[in-house]
Short mmCIF file of C-alpha atoms in Angstrom, two decimals:
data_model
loop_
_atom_site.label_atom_id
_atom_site.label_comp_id
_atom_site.label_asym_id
_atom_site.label_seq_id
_atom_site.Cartn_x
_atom_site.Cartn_y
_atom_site.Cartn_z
CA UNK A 1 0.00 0.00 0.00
CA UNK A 2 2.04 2.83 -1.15
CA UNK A 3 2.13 5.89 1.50
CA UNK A 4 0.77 9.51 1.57
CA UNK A 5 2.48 12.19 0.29
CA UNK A 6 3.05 13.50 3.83
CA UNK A 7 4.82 10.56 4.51
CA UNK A 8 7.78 10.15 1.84
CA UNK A 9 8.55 14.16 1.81
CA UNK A 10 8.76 15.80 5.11
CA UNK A 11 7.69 19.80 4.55
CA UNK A 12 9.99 22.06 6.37
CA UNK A 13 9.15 24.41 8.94
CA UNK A 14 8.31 28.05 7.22
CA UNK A 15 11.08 30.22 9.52
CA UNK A 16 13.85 27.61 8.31
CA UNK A 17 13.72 27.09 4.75
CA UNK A 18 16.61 24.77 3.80
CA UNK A 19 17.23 23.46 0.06
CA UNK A 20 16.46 19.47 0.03
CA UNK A 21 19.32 17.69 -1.96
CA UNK A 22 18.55 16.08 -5.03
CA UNK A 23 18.22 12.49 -5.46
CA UNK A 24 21.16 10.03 -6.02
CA UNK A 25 19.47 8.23 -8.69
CA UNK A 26 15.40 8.20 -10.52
CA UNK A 27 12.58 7.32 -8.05
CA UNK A 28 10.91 4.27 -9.69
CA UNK A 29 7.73 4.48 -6.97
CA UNK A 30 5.84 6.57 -9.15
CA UNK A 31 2.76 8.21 -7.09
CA UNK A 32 -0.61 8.94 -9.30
CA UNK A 33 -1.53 11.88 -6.75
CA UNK A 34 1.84 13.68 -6.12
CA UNK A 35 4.06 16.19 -7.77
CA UNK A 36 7.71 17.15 -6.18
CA UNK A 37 7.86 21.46 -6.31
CA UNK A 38 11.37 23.07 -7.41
CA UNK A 39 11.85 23.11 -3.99
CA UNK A 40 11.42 19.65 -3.09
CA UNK A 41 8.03 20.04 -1.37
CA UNK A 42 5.50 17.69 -2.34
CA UNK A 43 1.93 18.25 -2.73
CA UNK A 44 -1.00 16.12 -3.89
CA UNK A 45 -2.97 16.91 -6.83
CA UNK A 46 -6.03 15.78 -8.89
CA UNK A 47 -5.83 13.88 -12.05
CA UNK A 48 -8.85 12.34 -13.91
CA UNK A 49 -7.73 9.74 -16.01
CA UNK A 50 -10.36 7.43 -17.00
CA UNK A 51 -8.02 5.43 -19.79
CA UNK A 52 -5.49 3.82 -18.39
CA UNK A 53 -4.08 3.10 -15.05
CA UNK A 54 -0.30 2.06 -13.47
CA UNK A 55 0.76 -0.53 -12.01
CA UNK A 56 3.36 -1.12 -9.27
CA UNK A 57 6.06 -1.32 -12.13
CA UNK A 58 5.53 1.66 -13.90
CA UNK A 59 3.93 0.09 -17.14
CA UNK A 60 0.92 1.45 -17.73
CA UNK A 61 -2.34 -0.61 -19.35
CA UNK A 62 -5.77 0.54 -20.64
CA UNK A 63 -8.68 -0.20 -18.26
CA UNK A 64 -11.51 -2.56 -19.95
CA UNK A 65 -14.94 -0.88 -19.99
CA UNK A 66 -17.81 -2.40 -18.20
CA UNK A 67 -20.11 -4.78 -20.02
CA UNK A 68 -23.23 -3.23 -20.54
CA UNK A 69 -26.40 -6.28 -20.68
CA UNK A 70 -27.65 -7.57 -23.48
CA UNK A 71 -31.24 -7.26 -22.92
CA UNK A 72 -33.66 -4.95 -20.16
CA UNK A 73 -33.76 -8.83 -18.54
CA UNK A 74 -30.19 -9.18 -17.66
CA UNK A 75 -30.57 -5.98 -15.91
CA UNK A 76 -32.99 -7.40 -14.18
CA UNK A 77 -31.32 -10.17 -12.68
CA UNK A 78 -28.25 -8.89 -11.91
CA UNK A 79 -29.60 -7.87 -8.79
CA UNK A 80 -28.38 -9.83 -5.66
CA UNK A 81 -31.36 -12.22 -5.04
CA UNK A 82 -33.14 -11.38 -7.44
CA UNK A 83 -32.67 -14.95 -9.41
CA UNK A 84 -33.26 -16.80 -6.14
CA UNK A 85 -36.80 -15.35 -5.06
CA UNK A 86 -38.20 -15.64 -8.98
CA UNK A 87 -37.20 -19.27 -8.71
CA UNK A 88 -39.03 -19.67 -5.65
CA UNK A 89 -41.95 -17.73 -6.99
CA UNK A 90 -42.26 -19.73 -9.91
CA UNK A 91 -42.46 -22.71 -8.05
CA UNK A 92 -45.01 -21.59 -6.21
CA UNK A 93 -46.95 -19.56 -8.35
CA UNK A 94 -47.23 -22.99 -10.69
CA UNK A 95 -49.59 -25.01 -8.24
CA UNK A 96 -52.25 -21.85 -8.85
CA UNK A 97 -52.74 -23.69 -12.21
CA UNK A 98 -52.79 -27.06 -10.64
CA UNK A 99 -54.90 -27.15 -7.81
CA UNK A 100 -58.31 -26.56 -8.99
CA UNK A 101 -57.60 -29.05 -12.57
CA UNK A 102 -56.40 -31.95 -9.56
CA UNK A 103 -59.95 -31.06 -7.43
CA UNK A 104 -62.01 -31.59 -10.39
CA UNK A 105 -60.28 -34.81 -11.07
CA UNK A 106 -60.14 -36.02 -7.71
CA UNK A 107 -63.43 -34.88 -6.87
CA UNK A 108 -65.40 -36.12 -10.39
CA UNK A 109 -63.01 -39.58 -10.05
CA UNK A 110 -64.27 -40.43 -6.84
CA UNK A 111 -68.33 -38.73 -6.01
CA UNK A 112 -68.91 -39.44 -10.27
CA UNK A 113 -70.01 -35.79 -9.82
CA UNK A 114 -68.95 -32.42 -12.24
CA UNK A 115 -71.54 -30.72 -10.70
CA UNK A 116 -70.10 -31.49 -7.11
CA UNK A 117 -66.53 -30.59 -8.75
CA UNK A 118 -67.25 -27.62 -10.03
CA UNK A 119 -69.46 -26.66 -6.81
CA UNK A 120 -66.71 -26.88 -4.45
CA UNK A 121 -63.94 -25.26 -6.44
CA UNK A 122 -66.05 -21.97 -7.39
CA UNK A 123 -66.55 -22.20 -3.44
CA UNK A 124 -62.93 -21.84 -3.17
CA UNK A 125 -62.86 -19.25 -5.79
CA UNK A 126 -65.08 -16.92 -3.87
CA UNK A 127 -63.71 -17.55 -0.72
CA UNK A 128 -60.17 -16.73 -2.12
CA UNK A 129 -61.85 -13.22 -3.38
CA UNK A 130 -62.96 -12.72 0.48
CA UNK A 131 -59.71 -13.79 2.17
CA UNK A 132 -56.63 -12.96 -0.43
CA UNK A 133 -57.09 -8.95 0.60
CA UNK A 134 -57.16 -9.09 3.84
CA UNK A 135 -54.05 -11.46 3.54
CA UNK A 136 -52.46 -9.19 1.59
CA UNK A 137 -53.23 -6.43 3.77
CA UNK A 138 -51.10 -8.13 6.39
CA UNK A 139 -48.02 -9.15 4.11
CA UNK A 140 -47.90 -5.16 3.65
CA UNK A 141 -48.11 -4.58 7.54
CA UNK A 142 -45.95 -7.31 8.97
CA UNK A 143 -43.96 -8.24 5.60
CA UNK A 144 -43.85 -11.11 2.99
CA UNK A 145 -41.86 -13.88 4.90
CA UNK A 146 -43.62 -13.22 8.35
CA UNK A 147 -46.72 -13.53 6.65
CA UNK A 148 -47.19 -15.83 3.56
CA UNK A 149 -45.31 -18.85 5.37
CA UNK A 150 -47.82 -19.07 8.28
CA UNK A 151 -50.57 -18.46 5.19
CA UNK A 152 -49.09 -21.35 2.64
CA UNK A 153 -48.85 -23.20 5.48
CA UNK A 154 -52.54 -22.96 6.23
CA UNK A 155 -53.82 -23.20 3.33
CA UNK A 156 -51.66 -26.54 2.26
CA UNK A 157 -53.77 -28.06 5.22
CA UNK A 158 -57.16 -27.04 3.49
CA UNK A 159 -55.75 -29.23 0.59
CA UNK A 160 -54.70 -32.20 2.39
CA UNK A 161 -57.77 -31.79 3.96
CA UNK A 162 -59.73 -31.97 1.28
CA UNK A 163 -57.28 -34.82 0.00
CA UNK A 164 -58.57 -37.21 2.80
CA UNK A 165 -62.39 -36.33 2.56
CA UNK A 166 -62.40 -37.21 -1.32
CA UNK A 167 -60.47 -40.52 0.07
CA UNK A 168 -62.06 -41.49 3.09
CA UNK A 169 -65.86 -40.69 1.43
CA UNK A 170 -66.32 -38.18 4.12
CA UNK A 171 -69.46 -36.10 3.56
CA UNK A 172 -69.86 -33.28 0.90
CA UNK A 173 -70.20 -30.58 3.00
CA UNK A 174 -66.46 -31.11 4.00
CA UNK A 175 -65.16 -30.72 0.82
CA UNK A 176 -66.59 -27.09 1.04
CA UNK A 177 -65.06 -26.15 4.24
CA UNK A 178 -61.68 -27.91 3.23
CA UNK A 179 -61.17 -26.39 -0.08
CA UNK A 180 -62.67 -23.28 1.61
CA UNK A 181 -59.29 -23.14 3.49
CA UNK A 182 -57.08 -22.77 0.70
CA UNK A 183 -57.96 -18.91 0.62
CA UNK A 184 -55.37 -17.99 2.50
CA UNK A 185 -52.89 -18.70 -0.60
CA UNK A 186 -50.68 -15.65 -0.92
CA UNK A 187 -50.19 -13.84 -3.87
CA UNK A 188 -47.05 -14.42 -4.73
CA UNK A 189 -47.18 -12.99 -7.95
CA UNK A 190 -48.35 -9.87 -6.51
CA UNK A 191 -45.52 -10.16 -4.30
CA UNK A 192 -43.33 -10.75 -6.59
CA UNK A 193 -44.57 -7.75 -8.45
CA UNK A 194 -44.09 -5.78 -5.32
CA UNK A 195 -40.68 -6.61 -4.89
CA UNK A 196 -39.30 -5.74 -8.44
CA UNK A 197 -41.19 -2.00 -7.84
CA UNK A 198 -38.91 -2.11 -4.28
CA UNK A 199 -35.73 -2.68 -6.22
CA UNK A 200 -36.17 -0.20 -8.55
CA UNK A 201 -38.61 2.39 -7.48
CA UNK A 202 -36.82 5.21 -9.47
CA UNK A 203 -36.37 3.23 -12.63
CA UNK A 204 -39.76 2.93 -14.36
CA UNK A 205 -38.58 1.54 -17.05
CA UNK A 206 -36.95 -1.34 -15.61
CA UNK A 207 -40.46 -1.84 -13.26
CA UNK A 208 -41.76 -2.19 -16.85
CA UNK A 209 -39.74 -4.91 -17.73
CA UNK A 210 -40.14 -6.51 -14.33
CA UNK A 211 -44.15 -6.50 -15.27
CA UNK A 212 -43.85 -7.73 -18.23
CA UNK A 213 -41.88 -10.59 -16.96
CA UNK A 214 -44.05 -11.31 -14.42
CA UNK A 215 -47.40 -11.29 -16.70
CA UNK A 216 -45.35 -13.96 -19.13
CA UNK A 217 -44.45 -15.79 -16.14
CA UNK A 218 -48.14 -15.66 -14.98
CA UNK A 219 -49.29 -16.92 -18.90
CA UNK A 220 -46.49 -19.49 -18.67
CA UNK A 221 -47.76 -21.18 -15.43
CA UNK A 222 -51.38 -21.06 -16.99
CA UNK A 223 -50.00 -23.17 -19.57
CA UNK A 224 -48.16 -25.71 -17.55
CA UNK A 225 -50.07 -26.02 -14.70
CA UNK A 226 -53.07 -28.20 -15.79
CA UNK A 227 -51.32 -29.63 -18.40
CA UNK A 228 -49.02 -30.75 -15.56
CA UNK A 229 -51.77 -31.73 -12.96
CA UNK A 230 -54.39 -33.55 -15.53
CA UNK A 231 -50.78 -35.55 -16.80
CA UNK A 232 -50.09 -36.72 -12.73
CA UNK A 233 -53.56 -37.40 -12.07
CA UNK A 234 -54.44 -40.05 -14.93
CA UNK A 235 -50.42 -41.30 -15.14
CA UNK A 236 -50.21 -42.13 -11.37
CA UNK A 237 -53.02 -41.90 -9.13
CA UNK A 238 -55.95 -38.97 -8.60
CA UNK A 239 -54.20 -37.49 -5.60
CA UNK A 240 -51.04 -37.05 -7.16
CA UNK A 241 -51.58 -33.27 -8.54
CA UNK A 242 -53.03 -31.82 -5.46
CA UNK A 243 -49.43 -33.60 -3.18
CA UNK A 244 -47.31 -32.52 -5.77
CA UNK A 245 -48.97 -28.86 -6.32
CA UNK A 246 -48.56 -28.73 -2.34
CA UNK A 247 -45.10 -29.61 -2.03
CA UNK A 248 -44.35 -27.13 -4.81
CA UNK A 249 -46.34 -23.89 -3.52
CA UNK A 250 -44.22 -24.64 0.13
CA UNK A 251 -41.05 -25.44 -1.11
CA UNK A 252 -41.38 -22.18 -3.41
CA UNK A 253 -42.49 -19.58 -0.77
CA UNK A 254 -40.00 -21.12 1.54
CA UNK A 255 -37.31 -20.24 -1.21
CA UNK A 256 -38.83 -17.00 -2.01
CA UNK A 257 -39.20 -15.69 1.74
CA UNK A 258 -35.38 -16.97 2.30
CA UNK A 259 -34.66 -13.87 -0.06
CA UNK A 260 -34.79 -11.36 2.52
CA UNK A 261 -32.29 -8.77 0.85
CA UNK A 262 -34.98 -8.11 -1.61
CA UNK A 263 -38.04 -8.05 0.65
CA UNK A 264 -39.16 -4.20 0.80
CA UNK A 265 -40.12 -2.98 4.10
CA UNK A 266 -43.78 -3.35 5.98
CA UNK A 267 -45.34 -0.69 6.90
CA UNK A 268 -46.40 -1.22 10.04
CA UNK A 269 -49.29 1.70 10.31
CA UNK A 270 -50.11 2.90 6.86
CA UNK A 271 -51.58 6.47 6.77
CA UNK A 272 -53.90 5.98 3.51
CA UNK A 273 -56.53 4.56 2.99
CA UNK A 274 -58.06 1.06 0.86
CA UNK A 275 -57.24 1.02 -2.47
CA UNK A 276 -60.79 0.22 -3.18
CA UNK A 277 -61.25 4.17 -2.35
CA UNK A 278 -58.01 5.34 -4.18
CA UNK A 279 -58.72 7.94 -7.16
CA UNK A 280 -59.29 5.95 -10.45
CA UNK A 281 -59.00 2.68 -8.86
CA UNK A 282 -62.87 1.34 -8.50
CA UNK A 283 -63.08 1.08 -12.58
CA UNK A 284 -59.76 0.22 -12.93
CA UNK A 285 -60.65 -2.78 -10.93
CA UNK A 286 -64.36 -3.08 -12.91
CA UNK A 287 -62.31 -3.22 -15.86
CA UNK A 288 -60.30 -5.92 -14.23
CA UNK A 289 -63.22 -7.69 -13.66
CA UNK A 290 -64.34 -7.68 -17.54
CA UNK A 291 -60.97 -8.18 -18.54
CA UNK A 292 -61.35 -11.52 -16.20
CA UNK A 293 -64.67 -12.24 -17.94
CA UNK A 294 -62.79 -12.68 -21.39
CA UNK A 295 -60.57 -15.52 -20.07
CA UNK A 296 -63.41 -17.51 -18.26
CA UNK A 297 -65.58 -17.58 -21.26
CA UNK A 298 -63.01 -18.11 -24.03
CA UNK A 299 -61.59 -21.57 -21.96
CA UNK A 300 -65.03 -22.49 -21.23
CA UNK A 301 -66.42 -21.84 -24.88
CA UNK A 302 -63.36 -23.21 -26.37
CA UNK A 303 -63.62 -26.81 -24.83
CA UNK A 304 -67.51 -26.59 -25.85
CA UNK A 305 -66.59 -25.88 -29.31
CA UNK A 306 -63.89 -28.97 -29.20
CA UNK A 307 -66.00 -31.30 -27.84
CA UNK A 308 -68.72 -30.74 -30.25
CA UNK A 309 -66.13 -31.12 -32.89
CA UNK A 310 -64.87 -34.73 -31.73
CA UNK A 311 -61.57 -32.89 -30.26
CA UNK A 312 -62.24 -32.71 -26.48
CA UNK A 313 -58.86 -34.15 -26.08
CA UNK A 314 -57.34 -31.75 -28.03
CA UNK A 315 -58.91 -28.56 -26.08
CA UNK A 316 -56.22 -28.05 -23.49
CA UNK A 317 -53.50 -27.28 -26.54
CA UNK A 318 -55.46 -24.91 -28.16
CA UNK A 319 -55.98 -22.95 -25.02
CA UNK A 320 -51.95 -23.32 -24.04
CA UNK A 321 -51.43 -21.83 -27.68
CA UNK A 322 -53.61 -18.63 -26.27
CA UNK A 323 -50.65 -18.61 -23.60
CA UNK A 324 -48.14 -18.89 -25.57
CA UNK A 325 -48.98 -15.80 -27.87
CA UNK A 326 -49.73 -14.27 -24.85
CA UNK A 327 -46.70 -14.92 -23.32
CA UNK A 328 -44.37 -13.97 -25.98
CA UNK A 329 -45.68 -10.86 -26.67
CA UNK A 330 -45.38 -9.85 -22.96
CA UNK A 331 -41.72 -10.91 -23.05
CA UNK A 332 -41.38 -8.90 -26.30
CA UNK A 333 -42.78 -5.57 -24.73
CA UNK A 334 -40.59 -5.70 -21.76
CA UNK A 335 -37.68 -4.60 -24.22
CA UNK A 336 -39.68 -2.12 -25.34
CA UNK A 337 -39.20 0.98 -23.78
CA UNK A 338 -43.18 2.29 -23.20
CA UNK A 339 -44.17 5.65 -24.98
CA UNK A 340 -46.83 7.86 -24.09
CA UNK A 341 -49.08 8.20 -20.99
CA UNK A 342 -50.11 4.63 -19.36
CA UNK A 343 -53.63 5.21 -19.30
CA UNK A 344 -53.73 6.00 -23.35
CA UNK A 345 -51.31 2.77 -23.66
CA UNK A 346 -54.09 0.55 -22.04
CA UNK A 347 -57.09 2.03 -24.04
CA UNK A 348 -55.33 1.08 -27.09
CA UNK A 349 -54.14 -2.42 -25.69
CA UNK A 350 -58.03 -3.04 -24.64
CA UNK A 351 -58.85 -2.10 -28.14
CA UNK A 352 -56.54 -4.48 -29.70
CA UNK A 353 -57.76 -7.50 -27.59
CA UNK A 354 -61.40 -6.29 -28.83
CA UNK A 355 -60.23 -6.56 -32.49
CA UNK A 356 -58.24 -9.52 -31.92
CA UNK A 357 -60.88 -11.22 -29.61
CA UNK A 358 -63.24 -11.30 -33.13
CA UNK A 359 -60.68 -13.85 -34.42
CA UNK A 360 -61.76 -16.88 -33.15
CA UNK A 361 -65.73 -16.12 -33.74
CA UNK A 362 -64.74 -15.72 -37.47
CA UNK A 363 -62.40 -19.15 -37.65
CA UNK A 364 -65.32 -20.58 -35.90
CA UNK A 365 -68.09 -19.16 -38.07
CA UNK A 366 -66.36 -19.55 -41.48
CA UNK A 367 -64.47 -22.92 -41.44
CA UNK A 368 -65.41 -24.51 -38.23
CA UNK A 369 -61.77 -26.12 -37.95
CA UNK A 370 -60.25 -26.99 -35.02
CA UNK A 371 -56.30 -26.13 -36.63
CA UNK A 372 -57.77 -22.87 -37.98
CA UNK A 373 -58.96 -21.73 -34.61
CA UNK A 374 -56.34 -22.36 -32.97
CA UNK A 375 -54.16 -20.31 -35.17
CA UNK A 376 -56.55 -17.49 -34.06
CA UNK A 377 -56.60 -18.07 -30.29
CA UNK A 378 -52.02 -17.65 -30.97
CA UNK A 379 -52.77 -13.64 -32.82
CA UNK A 380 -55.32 -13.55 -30.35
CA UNK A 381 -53.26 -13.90 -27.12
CA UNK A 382 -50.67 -11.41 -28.41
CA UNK A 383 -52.88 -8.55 -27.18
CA UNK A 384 -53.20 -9.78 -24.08
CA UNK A 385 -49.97 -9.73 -22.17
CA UNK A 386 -49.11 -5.77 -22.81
CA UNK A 387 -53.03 -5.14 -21.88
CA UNK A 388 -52.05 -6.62 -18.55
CA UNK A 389 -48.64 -5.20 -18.26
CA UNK A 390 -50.33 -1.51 -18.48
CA UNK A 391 -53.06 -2.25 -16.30
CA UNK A 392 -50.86 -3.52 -13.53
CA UNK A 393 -48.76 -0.80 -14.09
CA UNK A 394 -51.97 1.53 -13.50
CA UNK A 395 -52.68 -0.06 -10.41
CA UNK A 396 -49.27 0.19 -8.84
CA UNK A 397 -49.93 4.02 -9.85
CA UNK A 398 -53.24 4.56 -7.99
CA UNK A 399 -52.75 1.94 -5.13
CA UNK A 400 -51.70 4.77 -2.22
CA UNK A 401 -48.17 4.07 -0.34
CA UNK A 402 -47.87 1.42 1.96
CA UNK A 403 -50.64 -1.09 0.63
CA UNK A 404 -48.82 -2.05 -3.16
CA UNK A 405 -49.64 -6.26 -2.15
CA UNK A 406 -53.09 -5.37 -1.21
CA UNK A 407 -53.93 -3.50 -4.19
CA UNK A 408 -52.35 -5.66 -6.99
CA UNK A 409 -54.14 -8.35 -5.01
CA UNK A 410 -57.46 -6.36 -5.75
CA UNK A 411 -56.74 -6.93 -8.62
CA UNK A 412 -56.41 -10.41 -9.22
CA UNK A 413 -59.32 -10.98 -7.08
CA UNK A 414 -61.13 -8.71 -9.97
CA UNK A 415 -59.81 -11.03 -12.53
CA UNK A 416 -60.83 -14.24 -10.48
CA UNK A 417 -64.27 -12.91 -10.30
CA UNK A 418 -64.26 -11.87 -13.71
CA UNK A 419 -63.54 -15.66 -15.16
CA UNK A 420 -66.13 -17.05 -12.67
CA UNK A 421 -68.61 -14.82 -14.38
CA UNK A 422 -67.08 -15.76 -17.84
CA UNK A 423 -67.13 -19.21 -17.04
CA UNK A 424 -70.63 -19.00 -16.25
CA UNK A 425 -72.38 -16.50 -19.42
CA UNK A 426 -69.88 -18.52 -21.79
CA UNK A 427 -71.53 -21.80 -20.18
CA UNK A 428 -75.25 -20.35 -21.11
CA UNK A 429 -74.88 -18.62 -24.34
CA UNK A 430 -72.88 -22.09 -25.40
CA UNK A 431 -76.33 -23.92 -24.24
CA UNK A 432 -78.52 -21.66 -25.04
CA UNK A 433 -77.17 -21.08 -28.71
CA UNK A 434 -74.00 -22.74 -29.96
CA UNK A 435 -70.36 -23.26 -29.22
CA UNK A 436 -69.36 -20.75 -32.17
CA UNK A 437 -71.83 -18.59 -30.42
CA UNK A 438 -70.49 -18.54 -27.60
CA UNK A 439 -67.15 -16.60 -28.95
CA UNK A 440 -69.16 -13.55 -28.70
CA UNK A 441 -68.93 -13.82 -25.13
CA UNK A 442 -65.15 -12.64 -25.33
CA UNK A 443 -65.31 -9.87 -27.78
CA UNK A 444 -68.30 -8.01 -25.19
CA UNK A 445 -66.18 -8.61 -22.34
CA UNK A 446 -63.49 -6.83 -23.81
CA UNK A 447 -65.65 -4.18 -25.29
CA UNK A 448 -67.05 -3.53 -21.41
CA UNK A 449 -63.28 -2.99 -20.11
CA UNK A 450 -62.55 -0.61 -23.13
CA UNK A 451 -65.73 1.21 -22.64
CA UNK A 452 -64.62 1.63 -18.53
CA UNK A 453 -61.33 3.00 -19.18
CA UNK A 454 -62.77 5.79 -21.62
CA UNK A 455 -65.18 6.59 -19.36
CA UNK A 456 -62.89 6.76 -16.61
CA UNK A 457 -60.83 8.64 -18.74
CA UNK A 458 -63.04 11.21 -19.86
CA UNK A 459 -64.17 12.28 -16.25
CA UNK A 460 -60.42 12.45 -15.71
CA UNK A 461 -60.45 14.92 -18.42
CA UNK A 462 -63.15 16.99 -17.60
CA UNK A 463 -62.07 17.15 -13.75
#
């Protein structure tokens, strides 16, 4: 460690100046902040030089420049932890696909019942719309890993609950109450979602790209997730998608609250109010709620018009190919760097998945093939993904400080209630009239959430 200046030259006194000899031979310790006076004084002094830099030998060699990332993604994840807690929320975000596909199995298998299926897991729908605020509402107070371990943990026993009432041939009403229990399943994507808008908080464009990854990650586990439970309960036994989903969703939170560098802070006594009563929230969340509407119908109407085609098999990849547009355009528009004012970037994103939404009624309609409508349901997911990635976005905006989980969880509690509702009109209209039909259930779903965000934003205007 080479020494100050102070150090290797000793300044004389003022009242005795004496000349300092000249050295015997060249000093080869070369110091970057010192210069030697006439009179032998030293003093330090400030270079910038940014090109090159010495070494302890006196050769000198040019500095490499940092590597910048390749993509807004690498960014991303070059944060410390950041890799660890999206592992452990994808692992536990993928049983939210699983556990309701393994109920209805389980549940159908054993009572010889879809009625009784579907009964107890819109039960656990609307009991997760009840609970998941108010456990969100505590993850902000007390903090993620304080709270959603305890939660998992509770609601994990709802599903082994349920488990041993579908195998013991317990009564019905205690499949209710058991899946009932599995409301307290945090939101982990909200969470997640939460955590990225921590890290960078004064970077909106890279909470932009954290969004969009999330919403692909959130398309990606609706694609694998039933595919993966229906595939463990016919290979190996009915009970094996609702163990494995359970092991996964604990395992991953486990992992995910480990990552306490990355957690943001609770807020122990927030100062604002819901964000149900938040400025430009309550349509925001209607529109949510139609915006949920066009999911529920198009899966329900979809397997209607399979089966009616001799393709029920075939349903499940059609939908997944919805997902997969869906989910590459989201990854897409995270490199993107957004333009213009949010709310004008989701009125034109709800008025794509309008226009793309007619797709599928029009391959129904005019050829009535299975391939061909498929093909429609890929162009029509692409609209999806930034539609979400804006609204979310929105909602991040309006929720107040202090109470980000509970209002993304609003949310998806909006969007849960919005494919219940789908599920249900797309189930009549498909009855009523026809599968093909039934793909207008989609397009005036989407039309309702376009028609709430001009609304909203033409009061906005005028105010």
């Amino acid at each position: 460690m080479p020494r100050q200046p102070s150090e290797q030259v000793r300044t004389p006194p003022p009242a005795v100046a004496r000349e300092t000899p000249a050295p015997s031979g060249p000093d080869l310790r070369p110091h970057p902040s010192r210069t030697t006076r006439t009179d032998g004084t030293a003093h330090p002094t400030r270079t910038k030089d940014t090109s090159c830099t010495t070494s302890t030998t006196g050769t000198a060699h040019t500095t490499r420049p940092a590597r910048t990332p390749l993509t807004p993604y690498h960014r991303l994840f070059a944060v410390p932890g950041a890799r660890a807690f999206t592992l452990g929320n994808l692992l536990a975000r993928l049983p939210s696909g699983m556990f309701s596909v393994s109920a209805v199995i389980m549940i159908a298998g054993s009572r010889g019942s879809y009625a009784l299926a579907g009964a107890v897991t819109a039960t656990g729908l609307a009991a997760t719309a009840l609970v998941a605020p108010w456990t969100a509402r505590l993850v902000d107070r007390h903090g993620q890993a304080r709270i959603a371990v305890p939660a998992t943990a509770v609601a994990l026993l709802g599903s082994l609950a349920l488990l041993l009432c579908v195998r013991l041939g317990a009564p019905d009403w205690t499949l209710f109450a058991a899946y009932a229990a599995t409301a307290t399943t945090p939101n982990t994507g909200g969470m997640s979602r939460a955590r990225w808008a921590h890290l960078f908080r004064d970077d909106p464009d890279a909470v932009h790209t954290a969004n969009s990854f999330e919403q692909a990650a959130d398309e990606l586990c609706f694609m694998l997730g039933p595919v993966c439970a229906a595939f463990l309960c016919t290979a190996l036994f009915p009970e094996a998608g609702t163990l494995v989903a359970g092991v996964l969703l604990m395992t991953g939170v486990l992992v995910f609250a480990a990552q306490r560098s990355t957690e943001p802070p609770p807020q122990r006594h927030p100062r604002s109010a819901s964000p149900v009563l938040a400025p430009g929230m309550p349509p925001l969340l209607l529109g949510f709620l139609a915006t949920g509407a066009v999911f529920g119908s198009m899966e329900v109407v979809t397997i209607a018009f399979a089966d009616a085609h001799g393709h029920r098999g075939a349903a499940g990849a059609v939908l997944a190919l919805q997902a997969a547009g869906s989910c590459a355009a989201g990854l897409l528009y995270g490199t993107l760097k957004p333009a213009g004012p949010a709310e004008r970037r989701h009125r034109l994103g709800l008025a794509a998945m309008t226009l793309t939404m007619s797709l599928p009624l029009l391959a129904a309609s005019l050829t009535g093939s299975l391939a061909v409508l498929a093909g429609a349901l890929l162009l029509a997911g692409t609209a999806t993904a930034p539609t979400m990635v804006t609204g979310m976005a929105l909602v991040q905006r309006r929720t107040p400080e202090g109470r980000l989980n509970e209002g993304m969880t609003l949310a998806v509690t909006g969007l849960l209630g919005g494919i219940a509702c789908g599920s249900a009109l797309g189930g009549w209209v498909v009855e009523r009239f026809s599968s093909t039909a039934g793909y207008a259930v989609p397009i005036t779903a989407a039309a309702t959430a376009l028609l709430l965000s001009l609304l909203i934003s033409g009061r906005f205007q005028r105010s």
